[in-house]
Coordinates of N, CA and C in Angstrom, one line a residue:
X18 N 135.8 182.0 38.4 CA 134.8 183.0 38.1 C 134.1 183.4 39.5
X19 N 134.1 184.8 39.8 CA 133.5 185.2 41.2 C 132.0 185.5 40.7
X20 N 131.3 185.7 41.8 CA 129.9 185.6 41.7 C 130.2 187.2 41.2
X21 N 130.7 188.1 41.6 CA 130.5 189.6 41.3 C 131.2 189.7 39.5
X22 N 132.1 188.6 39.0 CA 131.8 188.4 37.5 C 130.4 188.2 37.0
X23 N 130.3 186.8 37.6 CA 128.9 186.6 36.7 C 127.7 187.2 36.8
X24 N 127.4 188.3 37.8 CA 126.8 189.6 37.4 C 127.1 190.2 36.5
X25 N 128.2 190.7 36.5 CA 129.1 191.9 35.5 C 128.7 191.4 34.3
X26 N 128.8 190.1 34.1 CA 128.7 189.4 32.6 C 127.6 189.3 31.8
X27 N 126.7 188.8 33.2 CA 125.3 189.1 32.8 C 124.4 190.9 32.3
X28 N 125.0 191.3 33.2 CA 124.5 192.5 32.8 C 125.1 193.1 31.6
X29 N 126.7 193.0 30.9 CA 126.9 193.2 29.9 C 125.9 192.9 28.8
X30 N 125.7 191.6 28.6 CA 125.2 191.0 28.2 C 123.6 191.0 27.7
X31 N 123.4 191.8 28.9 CA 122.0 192.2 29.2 C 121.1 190.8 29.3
X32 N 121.4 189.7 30.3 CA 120.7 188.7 30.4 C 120.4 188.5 31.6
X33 N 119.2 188.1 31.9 CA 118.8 187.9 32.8 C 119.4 186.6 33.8
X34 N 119.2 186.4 34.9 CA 119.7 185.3 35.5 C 119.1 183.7 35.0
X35 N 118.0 183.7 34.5 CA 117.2 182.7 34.0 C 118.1 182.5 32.7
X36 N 118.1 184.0 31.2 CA 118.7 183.6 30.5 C 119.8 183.3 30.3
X37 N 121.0 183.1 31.2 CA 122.3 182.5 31.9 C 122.1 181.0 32.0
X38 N 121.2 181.1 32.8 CA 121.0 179.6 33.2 C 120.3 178.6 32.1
X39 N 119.8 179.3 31.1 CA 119.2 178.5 29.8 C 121.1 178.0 29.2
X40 N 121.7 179.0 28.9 CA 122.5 179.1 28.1 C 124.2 178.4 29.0
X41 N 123.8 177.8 30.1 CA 124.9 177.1 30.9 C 124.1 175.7 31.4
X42 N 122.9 175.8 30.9 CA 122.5 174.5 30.9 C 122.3 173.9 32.5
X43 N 121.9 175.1 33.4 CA 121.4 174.7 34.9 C 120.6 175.9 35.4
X44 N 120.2 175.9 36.9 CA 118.4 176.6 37.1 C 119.4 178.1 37.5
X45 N 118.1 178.6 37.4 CA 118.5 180.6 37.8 C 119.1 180.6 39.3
X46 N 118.2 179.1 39.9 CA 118.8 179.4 41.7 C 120.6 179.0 41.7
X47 N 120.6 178.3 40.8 CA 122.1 178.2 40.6 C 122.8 179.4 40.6
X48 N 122.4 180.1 39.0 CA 123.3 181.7 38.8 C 123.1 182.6 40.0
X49 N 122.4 182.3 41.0 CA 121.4 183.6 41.7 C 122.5 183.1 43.2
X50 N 122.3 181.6 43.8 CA 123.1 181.4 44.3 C 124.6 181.4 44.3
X51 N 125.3 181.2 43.1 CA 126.3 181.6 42.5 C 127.4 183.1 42.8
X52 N 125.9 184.2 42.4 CA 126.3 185.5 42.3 C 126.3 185.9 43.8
X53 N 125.2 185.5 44.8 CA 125.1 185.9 45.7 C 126.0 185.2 47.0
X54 N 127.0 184.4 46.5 CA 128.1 183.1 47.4 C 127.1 182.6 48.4
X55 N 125.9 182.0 47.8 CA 124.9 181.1 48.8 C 125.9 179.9 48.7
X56 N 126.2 179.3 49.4 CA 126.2 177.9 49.0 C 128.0 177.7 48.1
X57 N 128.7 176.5 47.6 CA 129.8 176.4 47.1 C 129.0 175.5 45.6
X58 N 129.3 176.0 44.7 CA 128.8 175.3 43.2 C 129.7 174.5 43.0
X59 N 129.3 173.1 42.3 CA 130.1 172.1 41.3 C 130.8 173.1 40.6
X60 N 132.2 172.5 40.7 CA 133.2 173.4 39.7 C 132.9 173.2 38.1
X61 N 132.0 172.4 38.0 CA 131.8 171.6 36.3 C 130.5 172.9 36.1
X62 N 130.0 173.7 37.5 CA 128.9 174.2 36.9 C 129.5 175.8 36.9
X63 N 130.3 175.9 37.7 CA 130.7 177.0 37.1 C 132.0 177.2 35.5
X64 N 132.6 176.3 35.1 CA 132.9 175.6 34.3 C 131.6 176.5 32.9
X65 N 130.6 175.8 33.2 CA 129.7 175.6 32.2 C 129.0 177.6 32.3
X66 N 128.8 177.9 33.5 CA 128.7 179.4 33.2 C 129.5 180.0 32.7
X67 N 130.8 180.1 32.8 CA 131.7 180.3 32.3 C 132.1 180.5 30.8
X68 N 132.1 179.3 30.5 CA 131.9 179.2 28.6 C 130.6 179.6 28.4
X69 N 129.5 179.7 29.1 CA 128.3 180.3 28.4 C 128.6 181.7 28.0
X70 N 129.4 182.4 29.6 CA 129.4 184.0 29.0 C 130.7 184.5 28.3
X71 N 131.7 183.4 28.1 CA 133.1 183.6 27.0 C 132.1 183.3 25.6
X72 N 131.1 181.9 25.8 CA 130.5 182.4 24.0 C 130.2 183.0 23.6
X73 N 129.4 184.2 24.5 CA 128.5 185.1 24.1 C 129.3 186.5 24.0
X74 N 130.5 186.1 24.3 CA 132.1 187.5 24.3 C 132.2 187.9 25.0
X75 N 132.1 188.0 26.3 CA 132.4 188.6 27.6 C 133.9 187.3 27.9
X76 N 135.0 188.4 28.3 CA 135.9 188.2 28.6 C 136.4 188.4 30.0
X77 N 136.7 186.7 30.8 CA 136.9 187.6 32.7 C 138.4 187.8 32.6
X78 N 138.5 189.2 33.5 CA 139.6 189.3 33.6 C 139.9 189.3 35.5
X79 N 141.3 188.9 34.9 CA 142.2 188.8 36.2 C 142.8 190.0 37.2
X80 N 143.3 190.1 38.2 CA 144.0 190.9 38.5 C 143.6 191.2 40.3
X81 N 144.0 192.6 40.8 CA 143.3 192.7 42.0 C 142.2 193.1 42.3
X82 N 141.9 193.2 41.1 CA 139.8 193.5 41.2 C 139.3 193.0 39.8
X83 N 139.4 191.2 39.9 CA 138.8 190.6 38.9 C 137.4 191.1 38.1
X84 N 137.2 191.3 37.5 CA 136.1 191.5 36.2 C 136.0 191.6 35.2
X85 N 135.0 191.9 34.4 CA 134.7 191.3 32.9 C 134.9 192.4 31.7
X86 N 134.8 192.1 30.6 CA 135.0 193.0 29.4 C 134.7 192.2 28.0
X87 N 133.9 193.2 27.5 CA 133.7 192.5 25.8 C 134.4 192.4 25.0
X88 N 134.5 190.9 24.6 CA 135.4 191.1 23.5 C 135.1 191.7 22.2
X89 N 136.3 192.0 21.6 CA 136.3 192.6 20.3 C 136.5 191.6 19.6
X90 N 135.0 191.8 18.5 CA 134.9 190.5 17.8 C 135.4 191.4 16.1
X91 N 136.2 190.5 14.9 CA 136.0 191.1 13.8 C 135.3 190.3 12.9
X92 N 134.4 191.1 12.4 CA 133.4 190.3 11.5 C 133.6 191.0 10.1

């Protein structure tokens, strides 16, 4: 996950960097540092952002300009 996903994800999402960091279970300087490549994150914590924004349906995708998309949920 690149920091310019977990923007993309978040903003789908419409969450804030705090509410990310509630829902991956670490602080906003994490997501904030994360998005902005301060620093190199525990892979277990990007791990855990990760599944926060796949639960919530955002899907990362691959390719030569990695980024995100919603999934199609059927209810």
């Amino acid at each position: 996950m690149t920091g310019a996903q977990c923007r993309a994800a978040r903003e789908l999402l419409g969450w804030s960097e705090q509410d990310l960091a509630v829902h991956a279970l670490c602080s906003s300087m994490t997501v904030r540092n994360l998005e902005r490549r301060a620093g190199r994150p525990h892979r277990s914590t990007i791990l855990a952002i990760r599944r926060a924004v796949e639960e919530a349906g955002v899907q990362l995708t691959d390719g030569e300009a990695p980024g995100v998309k919603l999934q199609h949920r059927d209810s």
